[in-house]
Amino acid sequence: MKYDIQKMRSYFPVLKQEVYGRPLIYFDNAASTQKPVQVLMAQERLQNDYYGNIHRAAHYMADKATGDFETARDEVKNFINAENREEIIFTKGTTESINLVAASFGEQFLTPGSEIIVSEMEHHSNLVPWQINALRKGAKIVKLPISESGELQTGLLPELISSKTKLIAVAHVSNVLGTVNPVAQIIETAHKRDVPVFVDGAQAVPHIQVDVQSLDADFYAFSAHKMYGSNGVGVLYGKRKWLEQMPPYQGGGEMISEVSFEKTTFSEIPYKFEAGTPNITGVIAFSEAIKLLRETGIDNIAAWEQELLRYATEQLKAIDGLRIYGEAPHKSGVISFNIAGIHPFDLGTMLDKAGVAVRTGHHCADPLMNFYNIPGTVRASFALYNTKEEIDNFIKALKKVAQMLA
Ligand code: PMP
């Protein structure tokens, strides 16, 4: 299939705008992607035509909204090839998905002296919730270290796993380095010792094929806003066998079976974990984002983004004093770099004035910044609508800015 980039860009009207009189080049996709008209229209359709609270009322509006909400669950299930729709829980984002498992799995399975293995390259979202709940239960976090090239030292896993290990938490793709971690291999190693694995897939699902059954992941989390959907919507996939053993994360409407003043029994999964009114509009519009990814084909998107990655990396490497962090052979379209003697924040601010949106700072990955002994990086991250011309203009602007700041 030929990748029709112009057609793809036409779905994203926001890309046509200028900032500071320059055409917008949006390279902050790892933070959040822009939304296509399909998603924006779905949001509007719901609000204009049939908005109602889901699962509760016996009237047309609620019924139609409920139907579309549950269709979104099926879309997600099929997209990541989960075995059962009940294994798909809607949350408000990856962060909430991780907190849910850290609190609920933690409550059920952690005891004093338990250990959770967490990698050194994690986003704070996949570290802090484990720390909080480990502290509650007297458990300990064990580090899975990385190497200078930004790869996990998975060879150490057999000795890090012990009878105390209750879970391994790891990113599928690093939000800073772009490293695609060998999660299938990690899961296989862990399962040989009966240890479940939680995969933070926030940076993976929009960019590479994810099949939770073939990975054999126990838990898998991601956010709609990083995959062309609305913010405030996330997914937690969990194997039925775990979710059914875990206590509710929050109490409230929708997650109950029967309530008396003295006692409550809880709903079945997934509803047991969906307390309160969810982001109905966002979830329903999420269907459209997934449809776009599905119809374009993740493999086609991956091939396009790999070409952008290769093209940008080559040109960046030719710039004097520029260092790229993360040189794993298998990367997604994320490039973090610094130029010797220039603070990343200054580079980012000046690039912004040239119309280029990049991210600067620690990217919510302080342990990783500590590993490289740097305060932060500049990060350019690509999406399905970016082009080589944008990369050319970004490189031109970067060279000019670097000269001015040197
Ligand atoms: N994990 C990773 C790898 C991420 O990149 C992010 C977002 N930067 C998160 C977790 C948190 O996602 P959210 O803010 O959508 O909850």
Short mmCIF file of C-alpha atoms and ligand atoms in Angstrom, two decimals:
data_model
loop_
_atom_site.label_atom_id
_atom_site.label_comp_id
_atom_site.label_asym_id
_atom_site.label_seq_id
_atom_site.Cartn_x
_atom_site.Cartn_y
_atom_site.Cartn_z
CA MET A 1 0.00 0.00 0.00
CA LYS A 2 1.23 3.49 -0.84
CA TYR A 3 1.22 5.77 2.18
CA ASP A 4 -0.88 8.78 1.24
CA ILE A 5 0.62 11.43 3.50
CA GLN A 6 -1.37 14.31 2.00
CA LYS A 7 -4.64 12.52 2.63
CA MET A 8 -3.47 11.73 6.17
CA ARG A 9 -2.60 15.38 6.84
CA SER A 10 -5.96 16.51 5.49
CA TYR A 11 -7.58 14.69 8.42
CA PHE A 12 -5.73 17.01 10.84
CA PRO A 13 -6.78 20.62 10.16
CA VAL A 14 -4.70 21.88 13.10
CA LEU A 15 -1.52 21.11 11.13
CA LYS A 16 -2.33 23.85 8.62
CA GLN A 17 -1.85 26.65 11.09
CA GLU A 18 1.09 28.97 11.58
CA VAL A 19 2.76 29.80 14.89
CA TYR A 20 4.79 33.00 15.20
CA GLY A 21 4.28 33.43 11.47
CA ARG A 22 5.91 30.06 10.65
CA PRO A 23 4.20 26.85 9.51
CA LEU A 24 3.63 24.62 12.53
CA ILE A 25 5.94 21.61 12.79
CA TYR A 26 4.49 19.44 15.52
CA PHE A 27 7.15 17.07 16.87
CA ASP A 28 5.77 16.61 20.40
CA ASN A 29 3.69 13.57 19.61
CA ALA A 30 5.09 11.44 22.42
CA ALA A 31 3.50 13.94 24.82
CA SER A 32 0.17 14.06 23.00
CA THR A 33 -0.97 13.77 19.39
CA GLN A 34 -3.34 16.00 17.46
CA LYS A 35 -6.88 14.84 16.73
CA PRO A 36 -8.30 14.07 13.29
CA VAL A 37 -11.65 15.36 12.05
CA GLN A 38 -13.11 11.89 12.52
CA VAL A 39 -12.53 12.14 16.28
CA LEU A 40 -13.61 15.78 16.52
CA MET A 41 -16.81 15.02 14.61
CA ALA A 42 -17.63 12.01 16.75
CA GLN A 43 -17.29 14.18 19.86
CA GLU A 44 -19.58 16.80 18.37
CA ARG A 45 -22.11 14.25 17.09
CA LEU A 46 -22.51 12.78 20.53
CA GLN A 47 -22.83 16.16 22.22
CA ASN A 48 -25.32 17.46 19.64
CA ASP A 49 -27.42 14.39 18.99
CA TYR A 50 -27.54 11.75 21.65
CA TYR A 51 -25.64 12.61 24.82
CA GLY A 52 -26.81 10.75 27.90
CA ASN A 53 -25.29 8.96 30.87
CA ILE A 54 -24.46 5.36 30.08
CA HIS A 55 -25.60 2.04 31.51
CA ARG A 56 -28.31 3.53 33.70
CA ALA A 57 -31.42 4.95 32.13
CA ALA A 58 -34.14 3.32 30.06
CA HIS A 59 -34.36 6.03 27.44
CA TYR A 60 -33.21 6.48 23.84
CA MET A 61 -30.31 8.87 24.49
CA ALA A 62 -28.72 6.78 27.22
CA ASP A 63 -29.31 3.63 25.24
CA LYS A 64 -27.57 4.92 22.14
CA ALA A 65 -24.64 6.36 24.12
CA THR A 66 -24.28 3.07 25.99
CA GLY A 67 -24.24 1.13 22.73
CA ASP A 68 -21.47 3.29 21.28
CA PHE A 69 -19.50 3.21 24.53
CA GLU A 70 -19.57 -0.59 24.54
CA THR A 71 -18.70 -0.67 20.82
CA ALA A 72 -15.56 1.29 21.71
CA ARG A 73 -14.67 -1.49 24.15
CA ASP A 74 -14.98 -4.00 21.31
CA GLU A 75 -12.83 -1.80 19.03
CA VAL A 76 -10.10 -1.70 21.69
CA LYS A 77 -10.37 -5.43 22.35
CA ASN A 78 -9.96 -6.23 18.66
CA PHE A 79 -7.20 -3.66 18.16
CA ILE A 80 -4.91 -5.22 20.77
CA ASN A 81 -6.31 -8.72 20.23
CA ALA A 82 -7.51 -9.31 23.78
CA GLU A 83 -9.33 -12.58 24.30
CA ASN A 84 -12.34 -11.09 26.13
CA ARG A 85 -14.06 -7.71 26.07
CA GLU A 86 -14.36 -7.91 29.87
CA GLU A 87 -10.58 -7.60 30.04
CA ILE A 88 -10.76 -4.01 28.69
CA ILE A 89 -11.20 -1.38 31.41
CA PHE A 90 -11.62 2.28 30.56
CA THR A 91 -9.65 4.65 32.78
CA LYS A 92 -8.63 8.26 32.42
CA GLY A 93 -5.17 7.43 31.12
CA THR A 94 -2.12 5.23 31.40
CA THR A 95 -1.31 6.80 34.75
CA GLU A 96 -4.66 5.82 36.22
CA SER A 97 -4.37 2.33 34.72
CA ILE A 98 -1.04 1.86 36.50
CA ASN A 99 -2.33 3.28 39.78
CA LEU A 100 -5.29 0.93 39.58
CA VAL A 101 -3.11 -2.15 39.29
CA ALA A 102 -0.51 -0.91 41.77
CA ALA A 103 -3.21 -0.32 44.40
CA SER A 104 -5.47 -3.27 43.70
CA PHE A 105 -2.94 -5.96 42.75
CA GLY A 106 -0.75 -4.53 45.51
CA GLU A 107 -3.53 -4.87 48.07
CA GLN A 108 -4.18 -8.47 47.09
CA PHE A 109 -0.72 -9.85 46.45
CA LEU A 110 1.97 -7.73 48.15
CA THR A 111 3.15 -8.70 51.61
CA PRO A 112 6.04 -7.38 53.71
CA GLY A 113 9.27 -8.30 51.92
CA SER A 114 7.63 -8.71 48.47
CA GLU A 115 9.54 -7.31 45.52
CA ILE A 116 8.46 -5.55 42.31
CA ILE A 117 11.00 -5.26 39.51
CA VAL A 118 10.81 -1.92 37.66
CA SER A 119 13.10 -0.82 34.87
CA GLU A 120 15.41 2.18 35.14
CA MET A 121 13.96 3.81 32.00
CA GLU A 122 10.37 4.12 33.22
CA HIS A 123 8.19 7.20 33.02
CA HIS A 124 7.42 8.34 36.59
CA SER A 125 3.90 6.99 36.01
CA ASN A 126 5.31 3.49 35.94
CA LEU A 127 7.48 3.93 39.01
CA VAL A 128 5.80 6.20 41.56
CA PRO A 129 2.54 4.17 41.90
CA TRP A 130 4.60 1.05 42.59
CA GLN A 131 6.70 2.96 45.14
CA ILE A 132 3.59 4.27 46.92
CA ASN A 133 1.98 0.88 47.16
CA ALA A 134 5.21 -0.92 48.01
CA LEU A 135 5.60 1.47 50.93
CA ARG A 136 2.04 0.73 52.07
CA LYS A 137 2.67 -2.98 52.11
CA GLY A 138 6.30 -3.08 53.25
CA ALA A 139 7.43 -4.26 49.81
CA LYS A 140 10.55 -3.25 47.88
CA ILE A 141 11.25 -1.96 44.36
CA VAL A 142 14.12 -3.70 42.55
CA LYS A 143 15.81 -1.98 39.62
CA LEU A 144 16.18 -3.58 36.20
CA PRO A 145 19.15 -1.52 34.96
CA ILE A 146 19.80 -0.16 31.48
CA SER A 147 22.98 0.05 29.42
CA GLU A 148 24.64 3.12 27.88
CA SER A 149 22.90 2.46 24.55
CA GLY A 150 19.54 2.77 26.31
CA GLU A 151 18.61 -0.92 26.34
CA LEU A 152 17.37 -2.98 29.25
CA GLN A 153 19.88 -5.41 30.72
CA THR A 154 17.42 -8.26 30.40
CA GLY A 155 20.22 -10.80 30.89
CA LEU A 156 20.13 -9.84 34.58
CA LEU A 157 16.47 -10.81 34.97
CA PRO A 158 17.00 -14.47 35.94
CA GLU A 159 19.08 -13.37 38.95
CA LEU A 160 16.82 -10.39 39.83
CA ILE A 161 13.73 -12.60 39.96
CA SER A 162 13.37 -14.42 43.25
CA SER A 163 10.66 -16.11 45.26
CA LYS A 164 9.85 -12.64 46.64
CA THR A 165 9.13 -11.17 43.16
CA LYS A 166 5.43 -10.45 42.74
CA LEU A 167 5.44 -8.45 39.49
CA ILE A 168 7.64 -6.89 36.81
CA ALA A 169 6.66 -3.44 35.46
CA VAL A 170 8.22 -2.31 32.21
CA ALA A 171 7.59 0.04 29.29
CA HIS A 172 7.05 -1.45 25.86
CA VAL A 173 8.62 1.65 24.30
CA SER A 174 10.64 4.29 26.18
CA ASN A 175 9.14 7.80 25.98
CA VAL A 176 12.63 9.30 26.08
CA LEU A 177 14.89 6.95 24.15
CA GLY A 178 12.41 5.35 21.79
CA THR A 179 13.84 1.93 22.66
CA VAL A 180 11.43 -0.86 21.84
CA ASN A 181 11.96 -3.23 24.73
CA PRO A 182 11.88 -7.00 24.20
CA VAL A 183 8.73 -7.41 26.27
CA ALA A 184 7.80 -10.81 24.79
CA GLN A 185 11.15 -12.17 25.96
CA ILE A 186 10.82 -10.49 29.38
CA ILE A 187 7.34 -11.97 29.81
CA GLU A 188 8.56 -15.43 28.82
CA THR A 189 11.41 -15.25 31.35
CA ALA A 190 9.04 -13.97 34.06
CA HIS A 191 6.36 -16.56 33.40
CA LYS A 192 8.90 -19.39 33.74
CA ARG A 193 9.10 -18.23 37.37
CA ASP A 194 5.33 -17.57 37.66
CA VAL A 195 5.79 -13.81 37.84
CA PRO A 196 3.21 -11.61 36.04
CA VAL A 197 4.28 -8.65 33.91
CA PHE A 198 2.71 -5.19 33.65
CA VAL A 199 3.51 -3.45 30.35
CA ASP A 200 3.25 0.33 29.99
CA GLY A 201 2.29 0.58 26.34
CA ALA A 202 1.63 4.34 26.19
CA GLN A 203 4.34 4.87 23.57
CA ALA A 204 3.82 1.59 21.74
CA VAL A 205 0.18 1.18 20.74
CA PRO A 206 0.07 4.02 18.16
CA HIS A 207 3.36 2.96 16.57
CA ILE A 208 3.83 -0.81 16.56
CA GLN A 209 1.57 -3.83 16.33
CA VAL A 210 0.48 -4.88 19.81
CA ASP A 211 -1.10 -8.27 20.38
CA VAL A 212 -1.58 -8.84 24.09
CA GLN A 213 -2.26 -12.54 23.61
CA SER A 214 0.84 -13.26 21.58
CA LEU A 215 2.89 -11.16 24.05
CA ASP A 216 1.13 -13.04 26.85
CA ALA A 217 1.10 -9.77 28.85
CA ASP A 218 -0.72 -9.93 32.18
CA PHE A 219 -1.51 -6.21 32.14
CA TYR A 220 -1.12 -3.64 29.38
CA ALA A 221 -1.90 0.09 29.66
CA PHE A 222 -2.17 2.99 27.21
CA SER A 223 -3.70 6.45 26.64
CA ALA A 224 -6.08 7.58 23.88
CA HIS A 225 -4.53 11.06 23.68
CA LYS A 226 -1.22 9.65 22.42
CA MET A 227 -3.03 7.83 19.63
CA TYR A 228 -5.14 10.58 18.05
CA GLY A 229 -7.99 10.28 20.55
CA SER A 230 -9.21 12.54 23.33
CA ASN A 231 -7.37 13.27 26.52
CA GLY A 232 -8.92 11.86 29.68
CA VAL A 233 -9.33 8.35 28.24
CA GLY A 234 -7.08 5.40 28.92
CA VAL A 235 -7.18 1.65 28.78
CA LEU A 236 -6.16 -1.05 31.16
CA TYR A 237 -6.03 -4.51 29.68
CA GLY A 238 -5.76 -7.24 32.31
CA LYS A 239 -6.01 -10.99 32.06
CA ARG A 240 -9.33 -12.14 33.43
CA LYS A 241 -7.61 -14.44 35.94
CA TRP A 242 -5.90 -11.45 37.59
CA LEU A 243 -8.75 -8.92 37.37
CA GLU A 244 -11.17 -11.35 38.97
CA GLN A 245 -8.89 -11.83 41.95
CA MET A 246 -8.27 -8.11 42.47
CA PRO A 247 -10.41 -5.91 44.75
CA PRO A 248 -12.09 -2.76 43.36
CA TYR A 249 -9.85 0.29 42.99
CA GLN A 250 -12.52 2.92 43.64
CA GLY A 251 -16.03 2.66 44.99
CA GLY A 252 -19.07 4.42 43.58
CA GLY A 253 -21.82 4.13 41.03
CA GLU A 254 -21.71 1.47 38.32
CA MET A 255 -19.22 -0.84 40.04
CA ILE A 256 -21.73 -2.36 42.44
CA SER A 257 -24.00 -5.34 42.30
CA GLU A 258 -26.07 -4.76 45.46
CA VAL A 259 -25.72 -2.12 48.13
CA SER A 260 -27.26 -2.02 51.57
CA PHE A 261 -26.23 0.41 54.24
CA GLU A 262 -24.15 -2.33 55.86
CA LYS A 263 -22.64 -4.10 52.89
CA THR A 264 -21.93 -3.95 49.15
CA THR A 265 -21.31 -6.63 46.59
CA PHE A 266 -19.47 -5.68 43.44
CA SER A 267 -20.13 -5.95 39.70
CA GLU A 268 -18.32 -8.34 37.44
CA ILE A 269 -15.32 -7.14 35.42
CA PRO A 270 -14.89 -4.74 33.69
CA TYR A 271 -17.51 -2.70 35.57
CA LYS A 272 -16.02 -3.56 38.96
CA PHE A 273 -13.16 -1.24 37.97
CA GLU A 274 -15.20 1.52 36.34
CA ALA A 275 -16.66 3.50 39.23
CA GLY A 276 -18.56 6.68 38.43
CA THR A 277 -19.44 8.40 35.17
CA PRO A 278 -16.57 7.88 32.73
CA ASN A 279 -15.42 10.15 29.90
CA ILE A 280 -18.33 9.07 27.68
CA THR A 281 -17.56 11.49 24.85
CA GLY A 282 -13.87 10.65 24.83
CA VAL A 283 -14.38 6.90 24.86
CA ILE A 284 -16.93 7.00 22.04
CA ALA A 285 -14.67 9.24 19.92
CA PHE A 286 -11.75 6.88 20.67
CA SER A 287 -13.45 4.35 18.36
CA GLU A 288 -12.77 6.72 15.47
CA ALA A 289 -9.09 7.09 16.35
CA ILE A 290 -8.69 3.32 16.44
CA LYS A 291 -10.58 2.99 13.17
CA LEU A 292 -8.11 5.41 11.55
CA LEU A 293 -5.14 3.40 12.85
CA ARG A 294 -6.74 0.11 11.83
CA GLU A 295 -7.70 1.26 8.35
CA THR A 296 -4.29 2.87 7.70
CA GLY A 297 -2.60 -0.24 9.06
CA ILE A 298 -0.14 -0.13 11.94
CA ASP A 299 2.53 -1.74 9.77
CA ASN A 300 2.18 1.05 7.18
CA ILE A 301 2.33 3.67 9.92
CA ALA A 302 5.37 1.98 11.46
CA ALA A 303 7.16 1.86 8.09
CA TRP A 304 6.46 5.58 7.52
CA GLU A 305 7.62 6.58 10.99
CA GLN A 306 10.74 4.38 10.71
CA GLU A 307 11.68 6.23 7.54
CA LEU A 308 11.22 9.57 9.37
CA LEU A 309 13.34 8.26 12.25
CA ARG A 310 16.14 7.11 9.94
CA TYR A 311 16.08 10.37 7.97
CA ALA A 312 16.13 12.62 11.05
CA THR A 313 18.74 10.56 12.90
CA GLU A 314 21.13 10.73 9.96
CA GLN A 315 20.88 14.52 9.74
CA LEU A 316 21.06 15.10 13.49
CA LYS A 317 24.19 12.95 13.78
CA ALA A 318 25.93 15.24 11.30
CA ILE A 319 25.54 18.25 13.63
CA ASP A 320 28.69 19.13 15.60
CA GLY A 321 28.51 18.34 19.32
CA LEU A 322 25.10 16.69 19.10
CA ARG A 323 24.53 13.53 21.10
CA ILE A 324 21.52 11.27 20.67
CA TYR A 325 20.47 9.31 23.76
CA GLY A 326 19.20 5.85 22.92
CA GLU A 327 20.89 3.85 20.21
CA ALA A 328 19.04 0.58 20.41
CA PRO A 329 18.74 -1.23 17.09
CA HIS A 330 14.96 -1.36 17.50
CA LYS A 331 13.58 2.13 18.15
CA SER A 332 10.32 3.92 17.52
CA GLY A 333 10.14 7.49 16.19
CA VAL A 334 11.46 9.26 19.27
CA ILE A 335 14.79 11.09 19.30
CA SER A 336 16.25 12.64 22.44
CA PHE A 337 19.37 14.73 22.09
CA ASN A 338 21.55 17.49 23.48
CA ILE A 339 24.07 19.81 21.88
CA ALA A 340 27.27 20.28 23.90
CA GLY A 341 27.31 23.52 25.86
CA ILE A 342 23.66 24.45 25.22
CA HIS A 343 20.84 23.93 27.71
CA PRO A 344 17.99 21.87 26.21
CA PHE A 345 15.43 24.41 27.44
CA ASP A 346 17.12 27.19 25.45
CA LEU A 347 17.14 25.05 22.32
CA GLY A 348 13.46 24.19 22.78
CA THR A 349 12.42 27.79 23.37
CA MET A 350 14.22 29.04 20.26
CA LEU A 351 12.91 26.16 18.14
CA ASP A 352 9.40 27.09 19.23
CA LYS A 353 9.88 30.59 17.84
CA ALA A 354 10.78 28.93 14.54
CA GLY A 355 7.47 27.07 14.59
CA VAL A 356 8.90 23.74 15.78
CA ALA A 357 7.18 22.14 18.77
CA VAL A 358 9.57 19.79 20.58
CA ARG A 359 9.67 18.74 24.19
CA THR A 360 12.48 19.72 26.53
CA GLY A 361 13.20 18.64 30.09
CA HIS A 362 13.36 15.39 32.02
CA HIS A 363 10.30 13.87 30.30
CA CYS A 364 9.06 12.51 33.64
CA ALA A 365 11.99 10.08 33.70
CA ASP A 366 14.37 11.41 36.36
CA PRO A 367 16.07 8.07 37.06
CA LEU A 368 16.96 7.89 33.37
CA MET A 369 18.29 11.47 33.42
CA ASN A 370 20.36 10.52 36.47
CA PHE A 371 21.73 7.50 34.60
CA TYR A 372 23.02 9.78 31.81
CA ASN A 373 23.89 12.49 34.34
CA ILE A 374 22.00 15.20 32.44
CA PRO A 375 19.27 17.67 33.47
CA GLY A 376 17.18 16.91 30.42
CA THR A 377 17.10 16.54 26.66
CA VAL A 378 15.39 17.96 23.61
CA ARG A 379 12.95 15.37 22.28
CA ALA A 380 11.50 15.21 18.79
CA SER A 381 8.82 12.54 18.39
CA PHE A 382 7.01 11.67 15.19
CA ALA A 383 3.49 10.68 14.29
CA LEU A 384 1.70 9.38 11.23
CA TYR A 385 1.21 12.91 9.84
CA ASN A 386 4.82 14.14 9.93
CA THR A 387 6.94 14.56 6.79
CA LYS A 388 10.53 14.65 5.61
CA GLU A 389 10.06 18.30 4.59
CA GLU A 390 9.21 19.08 8.21
CA ILE A 391 12.41 17.31 9.28
CA ASP A 392 14.42 19.35 6.77
CA ASN A 393 12.98 22.56 8.17
CA PHE A 394 13.52 21.41 11.74
CA ILE A 395 17.19 20.64 11.01
CA LYS A 396 17.65 24.00 9.33
CA ALA A 397 16.11 25.79 12.32
CA LEU A 398 18.15 23.71 14.79
CA LYS A 399 21.44 24.53 13.08
CA LYS A 400 20.61 28.22 13.09
CA VAL A 401 19.51 28.21 16.73
CA ALA A 402 22.59 26.19 17.80
CA GLN A 403 24.83 28.74 16.10
CA MET A 404 23.10 31.60 17.89
CA LEU A 405 23.35 29.90 21.29
CA ALA A 406 26.91 28.59 20.92
N1 PMP B 1 4.05 6.03 30.37
C1 PMP B 1 4.71 6.51 29.32
C2 PMP B 1 5.78 5.68 28.69
C3 PMP B 1 4.39 7.78 28.83
O1 PMP B 1 5.06 8.27 27.78
C4 PMP B 1 3.37 8.53 29.45
C5 PMP B 1 3.00 9.92 28.96
N2 PMP B 1 4.07 10.76 28.72
C6 PMP B 1 2.70 7.95 30.52
C7 PMP B 1 3.06 6.72 30.96
C8 PMP B 1 1.59 8.68 31.21
O2 PMP B 1 0.50 8.80 30.36
P1 PMP B 1 -0.76 9.69 30.78
O3 PMP B 1 -0.22 11.05 31.15
O4 PMP B 1 -1.59 9.72 29.54
O5 PMP B 1 -1.43 9.01 31.91
#
